[in-house]
Short mmCIF file of C-alpha atoms in Angstrom, two decimals:
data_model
loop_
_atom_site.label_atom_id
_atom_site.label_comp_id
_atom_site.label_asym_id
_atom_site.label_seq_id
_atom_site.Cartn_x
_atom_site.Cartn_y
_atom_site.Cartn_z
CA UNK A 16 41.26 105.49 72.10
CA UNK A 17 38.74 108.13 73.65
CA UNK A 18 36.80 109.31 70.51
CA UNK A 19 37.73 112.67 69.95
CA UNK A 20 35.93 113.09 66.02
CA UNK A 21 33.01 115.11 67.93
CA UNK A 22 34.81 117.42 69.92
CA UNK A 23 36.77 119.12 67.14
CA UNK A 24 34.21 121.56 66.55
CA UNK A 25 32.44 121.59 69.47
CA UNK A 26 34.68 123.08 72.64
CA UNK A 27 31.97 122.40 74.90
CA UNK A 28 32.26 118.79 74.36
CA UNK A 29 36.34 119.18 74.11
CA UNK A 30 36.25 119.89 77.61
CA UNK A 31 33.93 117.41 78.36
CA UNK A 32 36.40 114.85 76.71
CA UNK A 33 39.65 116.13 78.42
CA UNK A 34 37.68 116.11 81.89
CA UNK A 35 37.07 112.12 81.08
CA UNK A 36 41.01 111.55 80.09
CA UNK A 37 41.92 113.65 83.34
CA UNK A 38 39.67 111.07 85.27
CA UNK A 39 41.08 108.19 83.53
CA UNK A 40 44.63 108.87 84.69
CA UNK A 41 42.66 109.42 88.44
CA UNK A 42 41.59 106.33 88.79
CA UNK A 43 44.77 104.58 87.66
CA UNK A 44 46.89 106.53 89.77
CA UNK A 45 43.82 105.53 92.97
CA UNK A 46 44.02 101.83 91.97
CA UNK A 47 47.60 101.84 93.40
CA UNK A 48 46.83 103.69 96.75
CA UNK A 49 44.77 101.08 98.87
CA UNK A 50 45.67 102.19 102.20
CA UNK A 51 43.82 103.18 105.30
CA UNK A 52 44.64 106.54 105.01
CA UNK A 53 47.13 108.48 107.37
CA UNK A 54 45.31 110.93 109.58
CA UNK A 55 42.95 109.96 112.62
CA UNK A 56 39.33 110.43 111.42
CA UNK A 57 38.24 113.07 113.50
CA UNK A 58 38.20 116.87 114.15
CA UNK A 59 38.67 119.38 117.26
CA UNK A 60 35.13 120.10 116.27
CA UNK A 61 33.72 116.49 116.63
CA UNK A 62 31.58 116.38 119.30
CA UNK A 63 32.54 113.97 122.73
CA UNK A 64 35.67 114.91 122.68
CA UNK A 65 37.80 115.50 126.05
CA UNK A 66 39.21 119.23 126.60
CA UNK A 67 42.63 118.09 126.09
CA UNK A 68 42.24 116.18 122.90
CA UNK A 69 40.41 118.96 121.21
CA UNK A 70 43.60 121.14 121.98
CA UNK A 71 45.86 118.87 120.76
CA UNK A 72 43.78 118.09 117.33
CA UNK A 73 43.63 122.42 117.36
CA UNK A 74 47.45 122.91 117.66
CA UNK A 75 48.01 120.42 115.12
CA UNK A 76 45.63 120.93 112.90
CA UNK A 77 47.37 125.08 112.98
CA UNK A 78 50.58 123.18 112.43
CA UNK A 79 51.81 123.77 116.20
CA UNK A 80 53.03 119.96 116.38
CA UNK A 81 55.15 119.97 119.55
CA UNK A 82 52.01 121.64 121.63
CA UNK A 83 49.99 118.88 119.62
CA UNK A 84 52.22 116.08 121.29
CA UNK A 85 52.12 117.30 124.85
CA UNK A 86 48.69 118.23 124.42
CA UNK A 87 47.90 114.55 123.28
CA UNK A 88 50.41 113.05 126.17
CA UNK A 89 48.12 114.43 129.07
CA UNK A 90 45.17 113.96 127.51
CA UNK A 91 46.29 110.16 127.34
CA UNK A 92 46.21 109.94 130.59
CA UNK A 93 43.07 109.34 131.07
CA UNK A 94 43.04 106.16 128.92
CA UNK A 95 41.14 108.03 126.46
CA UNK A 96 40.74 105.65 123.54
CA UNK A 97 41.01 108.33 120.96
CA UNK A 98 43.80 110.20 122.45
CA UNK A 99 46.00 107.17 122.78
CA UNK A 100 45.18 106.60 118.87
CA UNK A 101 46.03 110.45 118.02
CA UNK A 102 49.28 109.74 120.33
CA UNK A 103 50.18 106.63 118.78
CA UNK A 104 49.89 108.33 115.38
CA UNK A 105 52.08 111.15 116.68
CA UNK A 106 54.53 108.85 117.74
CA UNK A 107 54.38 107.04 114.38
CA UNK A 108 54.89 110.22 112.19
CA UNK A 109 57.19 111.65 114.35
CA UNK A 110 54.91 115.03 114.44
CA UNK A 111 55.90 116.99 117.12
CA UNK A 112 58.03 114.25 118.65
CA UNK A 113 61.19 111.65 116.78
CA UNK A 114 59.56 109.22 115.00
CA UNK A 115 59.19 106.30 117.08
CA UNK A 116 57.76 102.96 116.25
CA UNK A 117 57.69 101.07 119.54
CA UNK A 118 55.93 104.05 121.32
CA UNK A 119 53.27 103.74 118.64
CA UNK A 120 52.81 100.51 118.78
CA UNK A 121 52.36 101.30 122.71
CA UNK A 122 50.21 103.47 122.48
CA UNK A 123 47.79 101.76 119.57
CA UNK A 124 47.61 98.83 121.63
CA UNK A 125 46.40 100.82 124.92
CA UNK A 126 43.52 102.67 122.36
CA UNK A 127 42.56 99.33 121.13
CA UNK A 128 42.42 97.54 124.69
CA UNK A 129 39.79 100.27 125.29
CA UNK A 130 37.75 100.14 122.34
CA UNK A 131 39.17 101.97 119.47
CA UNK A 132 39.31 99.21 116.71
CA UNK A 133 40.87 101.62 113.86
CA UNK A 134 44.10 101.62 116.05
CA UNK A 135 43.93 98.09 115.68
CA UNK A 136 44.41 98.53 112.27
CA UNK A 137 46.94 100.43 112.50
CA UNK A 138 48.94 98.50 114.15
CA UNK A 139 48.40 95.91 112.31
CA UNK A 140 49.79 97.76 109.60
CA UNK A 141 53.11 98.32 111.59
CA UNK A 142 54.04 95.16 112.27
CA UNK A 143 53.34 93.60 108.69
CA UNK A 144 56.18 95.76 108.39
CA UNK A 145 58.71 94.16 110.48
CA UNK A 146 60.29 90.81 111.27
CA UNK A 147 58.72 87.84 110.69
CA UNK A 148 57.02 87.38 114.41
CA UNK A 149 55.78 91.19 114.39
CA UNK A 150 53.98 89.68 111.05
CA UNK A 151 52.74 86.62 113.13
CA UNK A 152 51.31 88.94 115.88
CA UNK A 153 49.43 91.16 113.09
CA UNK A 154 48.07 87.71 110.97
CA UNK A 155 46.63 86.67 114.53
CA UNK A 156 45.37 89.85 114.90
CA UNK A 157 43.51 90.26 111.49
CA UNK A 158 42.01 86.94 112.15
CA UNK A 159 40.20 88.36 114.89
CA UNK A 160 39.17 91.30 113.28
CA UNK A 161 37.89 89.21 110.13
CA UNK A 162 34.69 88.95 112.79
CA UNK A 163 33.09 92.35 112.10
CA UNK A 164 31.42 92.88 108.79
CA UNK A 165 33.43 96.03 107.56
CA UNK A 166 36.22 93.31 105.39
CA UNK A 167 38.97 95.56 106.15
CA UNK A 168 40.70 92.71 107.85
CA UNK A 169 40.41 90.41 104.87
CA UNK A 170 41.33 93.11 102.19
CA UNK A 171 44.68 93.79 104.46
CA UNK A 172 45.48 89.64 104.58
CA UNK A 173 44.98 89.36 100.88
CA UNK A 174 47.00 92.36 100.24
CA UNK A 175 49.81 91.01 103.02
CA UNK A 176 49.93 87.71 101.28
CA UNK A 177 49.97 89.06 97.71
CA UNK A 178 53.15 91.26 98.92
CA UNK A 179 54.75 87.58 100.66
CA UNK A 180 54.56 88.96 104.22
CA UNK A 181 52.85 86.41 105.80
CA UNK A 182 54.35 82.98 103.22
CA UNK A 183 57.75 82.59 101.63
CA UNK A 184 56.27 84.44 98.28
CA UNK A 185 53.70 85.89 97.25
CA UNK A 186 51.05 83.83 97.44
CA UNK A 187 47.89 84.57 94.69
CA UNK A 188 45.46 82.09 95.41
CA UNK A 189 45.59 83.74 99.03
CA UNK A 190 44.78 86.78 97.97
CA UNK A 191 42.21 85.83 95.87
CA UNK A 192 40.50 83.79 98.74
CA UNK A 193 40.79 86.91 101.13
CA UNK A 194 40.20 89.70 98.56
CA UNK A 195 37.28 87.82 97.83
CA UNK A 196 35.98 86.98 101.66
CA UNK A 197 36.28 91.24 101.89
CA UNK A 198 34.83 91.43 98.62
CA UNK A 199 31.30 89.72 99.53
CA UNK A 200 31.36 91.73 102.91
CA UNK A 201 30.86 95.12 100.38
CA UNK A 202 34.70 96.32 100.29
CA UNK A 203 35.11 98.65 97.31
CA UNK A 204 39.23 98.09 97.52
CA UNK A 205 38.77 94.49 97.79
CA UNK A 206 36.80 94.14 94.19
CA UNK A 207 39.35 97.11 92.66
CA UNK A 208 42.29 95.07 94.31
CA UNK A 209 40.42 91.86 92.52
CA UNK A 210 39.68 92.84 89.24
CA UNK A 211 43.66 94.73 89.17
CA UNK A 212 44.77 91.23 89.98
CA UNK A 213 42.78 89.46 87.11
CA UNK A 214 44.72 91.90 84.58
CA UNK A 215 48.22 90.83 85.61
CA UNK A 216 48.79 94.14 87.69
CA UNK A 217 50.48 92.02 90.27
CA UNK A 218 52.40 90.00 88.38
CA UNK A 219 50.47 85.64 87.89
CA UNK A 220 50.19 86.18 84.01
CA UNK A 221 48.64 83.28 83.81
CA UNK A 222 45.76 84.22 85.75
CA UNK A 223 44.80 87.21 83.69
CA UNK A 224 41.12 87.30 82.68
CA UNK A 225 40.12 90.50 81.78
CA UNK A 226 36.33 89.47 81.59
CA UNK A 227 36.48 88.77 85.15
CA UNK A 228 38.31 91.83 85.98
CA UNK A 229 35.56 93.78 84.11
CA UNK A 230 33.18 92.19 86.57
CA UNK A 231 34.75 93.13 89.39
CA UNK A 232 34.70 96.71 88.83
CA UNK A 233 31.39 96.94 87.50
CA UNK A 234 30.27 95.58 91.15
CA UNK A 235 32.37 97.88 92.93
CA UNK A 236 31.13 101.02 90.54
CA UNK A 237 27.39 99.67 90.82
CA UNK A 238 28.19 100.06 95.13
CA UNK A 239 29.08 103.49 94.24
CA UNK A 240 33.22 103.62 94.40
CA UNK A 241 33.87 106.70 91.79
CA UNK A 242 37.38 105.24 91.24
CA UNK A 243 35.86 102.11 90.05
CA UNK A 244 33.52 103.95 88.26
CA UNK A 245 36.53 105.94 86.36
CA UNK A 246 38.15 102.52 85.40
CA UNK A 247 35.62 100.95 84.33
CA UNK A 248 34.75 103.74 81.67
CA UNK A 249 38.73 103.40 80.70
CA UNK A 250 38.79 99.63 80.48
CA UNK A 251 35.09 100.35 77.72
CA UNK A 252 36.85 102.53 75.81
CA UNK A 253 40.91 101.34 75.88
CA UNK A 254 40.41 97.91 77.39
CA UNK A 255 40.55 94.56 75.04
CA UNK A 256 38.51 94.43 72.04
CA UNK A 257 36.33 92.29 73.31
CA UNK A 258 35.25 94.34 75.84
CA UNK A 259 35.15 97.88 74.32
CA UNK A 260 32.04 99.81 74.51
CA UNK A 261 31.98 103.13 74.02
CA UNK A 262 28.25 103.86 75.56
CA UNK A 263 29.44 102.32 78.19
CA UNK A 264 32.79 103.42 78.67
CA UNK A 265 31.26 107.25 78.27
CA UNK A 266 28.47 106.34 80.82
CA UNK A 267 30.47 105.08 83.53
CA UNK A 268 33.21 108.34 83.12
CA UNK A 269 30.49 110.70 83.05
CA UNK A 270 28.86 109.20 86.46
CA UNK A 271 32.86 109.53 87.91
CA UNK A 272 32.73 112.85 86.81
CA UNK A 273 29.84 113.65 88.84
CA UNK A 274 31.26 111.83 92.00
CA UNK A 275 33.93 114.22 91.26
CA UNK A 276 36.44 111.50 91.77
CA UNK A 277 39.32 113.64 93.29
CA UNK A 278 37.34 114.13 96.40
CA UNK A 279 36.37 110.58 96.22
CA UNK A 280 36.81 108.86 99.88
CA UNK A 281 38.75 105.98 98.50
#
């Protein structure tokens, strides 16, 4: 357990302590949220923006969601890569318009077709969800994007195979071999994902190696990832006795700490 012994008589260092249990919890509660994150990244204020876009991004962003839909619809028009992404995740939320899966996958693969690669991604992420061809279209897909050096493509196949989307069940040593690929091209989430399936979070209990999982998140906490950073100082102080080091395990919580973890882009 977190050595408390210190902190009895010292509040200053109480709070210190209960800041490092409150990051603990953090980071397991971020190990089990490895998506790609639900709102477009960008702002009416980002600069190249069309007129209409930045109106739409405006009346949503003030919670005026029908405006934000028409606004998006015109400015989609113009085959604006980023407004047929902000449409097709309108479409998909059902903000301001019924929730409607085929018109986002419509309008993700227009923004794609001109240039916008995170709408790729998103559809991807759609059809992984749906019948078994839908899956085939999105493993083609990732293939293709498995050519840039990001490894967002690989950490999605590993996690689709791990979940038995694109086999008959869930398949480890595929995501192993994909995590990994993503892993080497600097994915955080890949080594997290990794070192989570070395401890038998997943399931493959014979396959747990908590050594190995230790390494994992010391590489993605040396690359700066403050949720790695967070586990790592819980797996030094609560992991396996053979691991446990409490210099350590303090270390690594205290650098969380300072990447204040909750703001963490994970």
């Amino acid at each position: 357990m977190i050595p408390l012994r210190k902190a009895r008589n010292h509040p200053s260092e109480a709070k210190f302590y209960l800041l490092l249990i409150s990051l603990v919890f953090s980071a397991f509660h971020a190990l089990g949220q490895a998506s790609d994150g639900d709102l477009p990244d960008f702002s009416p204020t980002q600069e190249g923006l069309g007129e209409e876009l930045k109106s739409a991004l405006q009346a949503h962003e003030e919670g005026r969601f029908q405006e934000a839909f028409a606004s998006a619809e015109m400015a989609a028009q113009s085959n604006d890569s980023q407004a047929l992404y902000f449409l097709g995740w309108l479409h998909e939320s059902g903000r301001g318009t019924g929730q409607n899966t085929k018109a986002a996958l419509e309008a993700y693969a227009k923004a794609q077709e001109a240039g916008n690669e995170e709408a790729a991604y998103r559809r991807c992420r759609i059809l992984l969800g749906g019948e078994e061809e839908q899956r085939k279209i999105a493993a083609g897909l990732l293939a293709t994007l498995t050519e840039n050096n990001s490894g967002r493509a690989e950490f999605i196949l590993g996690e689709a195979h791990l979940r038995g989307l694109l086999s008959e069940e869930k398949d480890y040593d595929a995501a192993l071999a994909w995590w990994t690929k993503s892993a080497e091209k600097g994915e955080t989430r890949a080594l997290i994902s990794l070192a989570r399936l070395r401890e038998g979070a997943f399931g493959f209990p014979d396959k747990t190696d908590p050594a190995a999982a230790l390494e994992y998140l010391e590489e993605a906490a040396s690359l700066g990832d403050a949720t790695a950073m967070a586990a790592l100082g819980s797996r030094y102080l609560n992991g396996a006795e053979e691991i446990r080091d409490e210099g350590e395990g303090i270390k690594w919580l205290t650098r969380a700490s300072e990447k204040k973890i909750s703001e963490a882009d994970f």
